[in-house]
GROMACS .gro file of C-alpha atoms in nm:
model
  255
    1MET     CA    1  -1.408  -2.183  -3.592
    2PRO     CA    2  -1.720  -1.982  -3.513
    3SER     CA    3  -1.846  -1.639  -3.505
    4ARG     CA    4  -1.752  -1.425  -3.249
    5GLU     CA    5  -1.903  -1.184  -3.026
    6THR     CA    6  -1.671  -1.094  -2.728
    7PHE     CA    7  -1.314  -1.094  -2.695
    8ARG     CA    8  -1.043  -1.043  -2.346
    9ASP     CA    9  -0.824  -0.823  -2.320
   10GLY     CA   10  -0.518  -0.855  -2.524
   11MET     CA   11  -0.650  -1.058  -2.851
   12PRO     CA   12  -0.586  -0.966  -3.144
   13CYS     CA   13  -0.930  -0.854  -3.301
   14TRP     CA   14  -0.925  -0.656  -3.573
   15ILE     CA   15  -0.765  -0.567  -3.915
   16ASP     CA   16  -0.767  -0.231  -4.134
   17LEU     CA   17  -0.600  -0.215  -4.450
   18ALA     CA   18  -0.466   0.174  -4.507
   19SER     CA   19  -0.427   0.214  -4.883
   20SER     CA   20  -0.331   0.451  -5.102
   21ASP     CA   21  -0.585   0.325  -5.380
   22PRO     CA   22  -0.811   0.135  -5.189
   23ALA     CA   23  -1.066   0.050  -5.509
   24GLN     CA   24  -0.733  -0.126  -5.676
   25SER     CA   25  -0.672  -0.275  -5.299
   26ALA     CA   26  -1.092  -0.385  -5.239
   27ARG     CA   27  -1.077  -0.564  -5.615
   28PHE     CA   28  -0.710  -0.747  -5.490
   29TYR     CA   29  -0.804  -0.909  -5.146
   30SER     CA   30  -1.199  -0.973  -5.274
   31GLY     CA   31  -1.074  -1.145  -5.595
   32LEU     CA   32  -0.777  -1.325  -5.414
   33PHE     CA   33  -0.975  -1.406  -5.070
   34GLY     CA   34  -1.343  -1.426  -5.234
   35TRP     CA   35  -1.482  -1.116  -5.010
   36ASP     CA   36  -1.783  -0.902  -5.041
   37VAL     CA   37  -1.690  -0.531  -5.026
   38GLU     CA   38  -1.909  -0.272  -4.779
   39ASP     CA   39  -1.887   0.084  -4.815
   40LEU     CA   40  -1.976   0.222  -4.447
   41GLY     CA   41  -2.108   0.527  -4.640
   42PRO     CA   42  -2.031   0.904  -4.596
   43ASP     CA   43  -2.077   0.916  -4.187
   44TYR     CA   44  -1.841   0.694  -4.190
   45GLY     CA   45  -1.588   0.808  -4.430
   46HIS     CA   46  -1.623   0.585  -4.697
   47TYR     CA   47  -1.465   0.291  -4.423
   48THR     CA   48  -1.518  -0.029  -4.588
   49LYS     CA   49  -1.601  -0.333  -4.481
   50PHE     CA   50  -1.460  -0.697  -4.625
   51LEU     CA   51  -1.684  -0.959  -4.569
   52ARG     CA   52  -1.637  -1.324  -4.615
   53LYS     CA   53  -1.978  -1.539  -4.639
   54GLY     CA   54  -2.148  -1.275  -4.465
   55LYS     CA   55  -1.944  -1.167  -4.184
   56ALA     CA   56  -1.686  -0.936  -4.116
   57VAL     CA   57  -1.322  -1.013  -4.118
   58ALA     CA   58  -1.121  -0.673  -4.243
   59GLY     CA   59  -1.140  -0.317  -4.272
   60LEU     CA   60  -1.006  -0.053  -4.512
   61ILE     CA   61  -0.941   0.282  -4.486
   62ALA     CA   62  -0.810   0.577  -4.722
   63ASN     CA   63  -0.458   0.628  -4.664
   64SER     CA   64  -0.416   1.004  -4.743
   65ASN     CA   65  -0.072   1.184  -4.850
   66GLU     CA   66  -0.115   1.442  -4.526
   67SER     CA   67  -0.069   1.062  -4.305
   68GLY     CA   68   0.296   1.029  -4.338
   69SER     CA   69   0.179   0.669  -4.244
   70PRO     CA   70   0.335   0.398  -4.566
   71ASP     CA   71   0.005   0.164  -4.688
   72GLY     CA   72   0.003  -0.140  -4.420
   73TRP     CA   73  -0.196  -0.339  -4.226
   74ILE     CA   74  -0.264  -0.295  -3.843
   75THR     CA   75  -0.404  -0.517  -3.621
   76TYR     CA   76  -0.600  -0.408  -3.330
   77PHE     CA   77  -0.579  -0.600  -3.037
   78ALA     CA   78  -0.891  -0.638  -2.819
   79ALA     CA   79  -0.942  -0.338  -2.526
   80GLY     CA   80  -1.196  -0.345  -2.206
   81ASN     CA   81  -1.095   0.021  -2.197
   82VAL     CA   82  -0.890   0.167  -2.466
   83ARG     CA   83  -0.820   0.521  -2.302
   84ASP     CA   84  -0.674   0.293  -1.971
   85LEU     CA   85  -0.489   0.062  -2.176
   86THR     CA   86  -0.318   0.288  -2.410
   87GLU     CA   87  -0.177   0.506  -2.051
   88LYS     CA   88  -0.031   0.199  -1.978
   89ALA     CA   89   0.088   0.097  -2.280
   90ALA     CA   90   0.250   0.492  -2.268
   91LEU     CA   91   0.401   0.382  -1.974
   92ALA     CA   92   0.540   0.122  -2.063
   93GLY     CA   93   0.714   0.286  -2.324
   94ALA     CA   94   0.445   0.264  -2.632
   95GLU     CA   95   0.435   0.620  -2.800
   96ILE     CA   96   0.080   0.733  -2.884
   97LEU     CA   97   0.062   0.783  -3.226
   98ILE     CA   98  -0.362   0.848  -3.280
   99LYS     CA   99  -0.516   0.936  -2.906
  100PRO     CA  100  -0.789   0.798  -2.835
  101PHE     CA  101  -1.176   0.811  -2.990
  102GLU     CA  102  -1.465   0.697  -3.082
  103VAL     CA  103  -1.528   0.575  -3.407
  104SER     CA  104  -1.956   0.658  -3.433
  105ASP     CA  105  -2.120   0.382  -3.260
  106GLN     CA  106  -1.901   0.115  -3.377
  107GLY     CA  107  -1.627   0.151  -3.097
  108SER     CA  108  -1.347   0.317  -2.949
  109VAL     CA  109  -0.972   0.354  -3.132
  110ALA     CA  110  -0.627   0.445  -3.003
  111HIS     CA  111  -0.326   0.352  -3.286
  112LEU     CA  112   0.033   0.315  -3.108
  113ALA     CA  113   0.376   0.182  -3.174
  114ASP     CA  114   0.569  -0.027  -3.023
  115PRO     CA  115   0.913   0.034  -2.826
  116SER     CA  116   1.083  -0.145  -3.172
  117GLY     CA  117   0.847   0.103  -3.343
  118ALA     CA  118   0.610  -0.136  -3.463
  119THR     CA  119   0.247  -0.027  -3.567
  120PHE     CA  120  -0.072  -0.178  -3.376
  121GLY     CA  121  -0.370  -0.043  -3.234
  122LEU     CA  122  -0.648  -0.097  -2.950
  123TRP     CA  123  -1.022  -0.166  -3.020
  124GLN     CA  124  -1.340  -0.147  -2.757
  125GLY     CA  125  -1.602  -0.256  -2.969
  126LYS     CA  126  -1.957  -0.203  -2.961
  127LYS     CA  127  -2.134  -0.277  -3.219
  128LEU     CA  128  -1.922  -0.383  -3.392
  129PRO     CA  129  -1.674  -0.617  -3.137
  130GLY     CA  130  -1.442  -0.676  -3.368
  131PHE     CA  131  -1.357  -1.027  -3.666
  132GLU     CA  132  -1.722  -1.214  -3.696
  133LEU     CA  133  -1.466  -1.538  -3.883
  134HIS     CA  134  -1.080  -1.576  -3.752
  135GLY     CA  135  -0.879  -1.883  -3.760
  136GLU     CA  136  -1.037  -2.080  -4.089
  137PRO     CA  137  -0.973  -1.972  -4.492
  138GLY     CA  138  -1.104  -1.639  -4.630
  139ALA     CA  139  -1.053  -1.486  -4.325
  140ALA     CA  140  -0.658  -1.407  -4.047
  141VAL     CA  141  -0.540  -1.705  -3.864
  142TRP     CA  142  -0.226  -1.546  -3.785
  143HIS     CA  143  -0.067  -1.227  -3.630
  144GLU     CA  144   0.326  -1.159  -3.661
  145LEU     CA  145   0.566  -0.903  -3.516
  146MET     CA  146   0.864  -0.906  -3.693
  147THR     CA  147   1.106  -0.679  -3.477
  148ARG     CA  148   1.472  -0.550  -3.443
  149GLN     CA  149   1.391  -0.501  -3.049
  150TYR     CA  150   1.335  -0.847  -2.942
  151ARG     CA  151   1.374  -0.872  -2.588
  152LEU     CA  152   1.220  -0.539  -2.559
  153CYS     CA  153   0.899  -0.640  -2.770
  154VAL     CA  154   0.874  -0.977  -2.552
  155ASP     CA  155   0.881  -0.767  -2.215
  156PHE     CA  156   0.662  -0.475  -2.374
  157TYR     CA  157   0.314  -0.666  -2.500
  158PRO     CA  158   0.242  -0.914  -2.201
  159ARG     CA  159   0.316  -0.618  -1.992
  160VAL     CA  160   0.071  -0.398  -2.099
  161LEU     CA  161  -0.206  -0.666  -2.297
  162GLY     CA  162  -0.165  -0.936  -1.981
  163TRP     CA  163  -0.090  -1.194  -2.276
  164GLU     CA  164   0.078  -1.548  -2.082
  165PRO     CA  165   0.455  -1.538  -2.248
  166GLN     CA  166   0.536  -1.871  -2.362
  167VAL     CA  167   0.898  -1.929  -2.546
  168GLU     CA  168   0.868  -2.159  -2.892
  169SER     CA  169   1.251  -2.110  -2.973
  170ASP     CA  170   1.561  -1.928  -2.841
  171THR     CA  171   1.835  -2.023  -3.005
  172GLU     CA  172   2.088  -1.751  -3.224
  173ASP     CA  173   1.928  -1.870  -3.512
  174PHE     CA  174   1.536  -1.870  -3.399
  175ARG     CA  175   1.441  -1.659  -3.178
  176TYR     CA  176   1.000  -1.692  -3.128
  177THR     CA  177   0.740  -1.623  -2.851
  178THR     CA  178   0.423  -1.677  -2.835
  179GLY     CA  179   0.170  -1.449  -2.633
  180LEU     CA  180  -0.096  -1.677  -2.441
  181VAL     CA  181  -0.458  -1.562  -2.364
  182GLU     CA  182  -0.630  -1.767  -2.119
  183GLY     CA  183  -0.378  -2.093  -2.212
  184ASP     CA  184  -0.464  -2.003  -2.616
  185GLN     CA  185  -0.207  -1.886  -2.879
  186GLN     CA  186  -0.248  -1.575  -2.990
  187ALA     CA  187   0.002  -1.417  -3.143
  188GLY     CA  188   0.372  -1.465  -3.251
  189ILE     CA  189   0.651  -1.222  -3.177
  190MET     CA  190   1.021  -1.314  -3.409
  191ASP     CA  191   1.333  -1.191  -3.350
  192ALA     CA  192   1.407  -1.054  -3.689
  193ALA     CA  193   1.686  -0.873  -3.683
  194ASN     CA  194   1.898  -1.052  -3.870
  195LEU     CA  195   1.579  -1.146  -4.123
  196LEU     CA  196   1.414  -0.725  -4.253
  197ARG     CA  197   1.600  -0.649  -4.529
  198GLU     CA  198   1.837  -0.345  -4.516
  199GLY     CA  199   1.557  -0.029  -4.352
  200ALA     CA  200   1.296  -0.266  -4.315
  201PRO     CA  201   1.124  -0.159  -4.019
  202SER     CA  202   0.992  -0.362  -3.725
  203ALA     CA  203   0.599  -0.473  -3.768
  204TRP     CA  204   0.322  -0.666  -3.754
  205GLY     CA  205   0.175  -0.934  -3.996
  206VAL     CA  206  -0.108  -1.087  -4.057
  207TYR     CA  207  -0.154  -1.451  -4.256
  208PHE     CA  208  -0.458  -1.480  -4.407
  209GLY     CA  209  -0.593  -1.861  -4.434
  210VAL     CA  210  -0.663  -2.085  -4.798
  211GLU     CA  211  -0.785  -2.373  -4.896
  212ASN     CA  212  -0.475  -2.416  -5.134
  213THR     CA  213  -0.170  -2.204  -5.033
  214ASP     CA  214  -0.013  -2.306  -5.434
  215ALA     CA  215  -0.335  -2.218  -5.606
  216VAL     CA  216  -0.354  -1.918  -5.457
  217ALA     CA  217  -0.058  -1.801  -5.496
  218ALA     CA  218  -0.028  -1.871  -5.869
  219ARG     CA  219  -0.252  -1.610  -5.867
  220ILE     CA  220  -0.106  -1.328  -5.710
  221PRO     CA  221   0.063  -1.202  -5.992
  222GLU     CA  222  -0.213  -1.205  -6.191
  223ALA     CA  223  -0.401  -0.932  -5.977
  224GLY     CA  224  -0.140  -0.784  -5.975
  225GLY     CA  225   0.067  -0.847  -5.636
  226THR     CA  226   0.442  -0.985  -5.618
  227VAL     CA  227   0.524  -1.320  -5.514
  228THR     CA  228   0.808  -1.260  -5.247
  229SER     CA  229   0.898  -1.618  -5.117
  230GLU     CA  230   0.712  -1.950  -5.272
  231PRO     CA  231   0.556  -2.196  -5.079
  232GLN     CA  232   0.695  -2.358  -4.824
  233ASP     CA  233   0.586  -2.652  -4.571
  234SER     CA  234   0.642  -2.574  -4.213
  235PRO     CA  235   0.536  -2.698  -3.858
  236TYR     CA  236   0.206  -2.441  -3.917
  237GLY     CA  237   0.137  -2.559  -4.276
  238ARG     CA  238   0.179  -2.453  -4.606
  239VAL     CA  239   0.293  -2.133  -4.575
  240CYS     CA  240   0.363  -1.839  -4.880
  241SER     CA  241   0.475  -1.414  -4.853
  242ALA     CA  242   0.381  -1.182  -5.130
  243THR     CA  243   0.294  -0.803  -5.155
  244ASP     CA  244  -0.056  -0.607  -5.281
  245PRO     CA  245  -0.063  -0.358  -5.608
  246SER     CA  246   0.022  -0.103  -5.359
  247GLY     CA  247   0.340  -0.262  -5.217
  248VAL     CA  248   0.194  -0.353  -4.835
  249ALA     CA  249   0.301  -0.712  -4.711
  250PHE     CA  250   0.083  -1.049  -4.611
  251TRP     CA  251   0.089  -1.407  -4.599
  252ILE     CA  252  -0.072  -1.721  -4.686
  253ASN     CA  253  -0.124  -2.020  -4.571
  254SER     CA  254  -0.281  -2.406  -4.570
  255ARG     CA  255  -0.310  -2.651  -4.319
   0.00000   0.00000   0.00000
């Protein structure tokens, strides 16, 4: 996929990793996916960008003990006006976790929790519009919400982000809806009420593209992570779930 410069409202446009050990996280992901690491310096609170082939694919930020939030990946959706979209989300049932604010010359951001409690972000890009690479090996390829309140979320995200919902399956065994923007699938919502372990919250997850799922999965334990489900074939490629050294979940996928 070519570099992106603009994003329509509702498209996934960026991902951040909040980590209580940023140095360890940087080593793990850069080694696993071949990312370069760029510290933006003290003016940006040492926010770090991950680069693939010189193009931005993700961000890394220190997760302080005072935050009260666990380490994890957060998916951001593009917003032409982050303040207006935050208000719209709140009226639809979202909780505002971090009110909209400007991130220097990079853009404006807000953090929210959807009606099922899953955290997501809104991003109004300026100097950083969002991903410069997406949908290819070494970058995010898919964004998926596993939720305990499927019907609420299938209503919430189209209302707030302007998605066209497309039901992929609606059976007792498998309920899944994708969100379309201008006819293209952008993200998925899965009914995970019977899949999430006891106590696990609803959450957005990120799939990263790789050339060979089995080869990368074999390197995860060596790098300090844990493979939580062995590589398996799916209609969308060969997939594997894992956690990084801090216990943060992620998925890898090869076509």
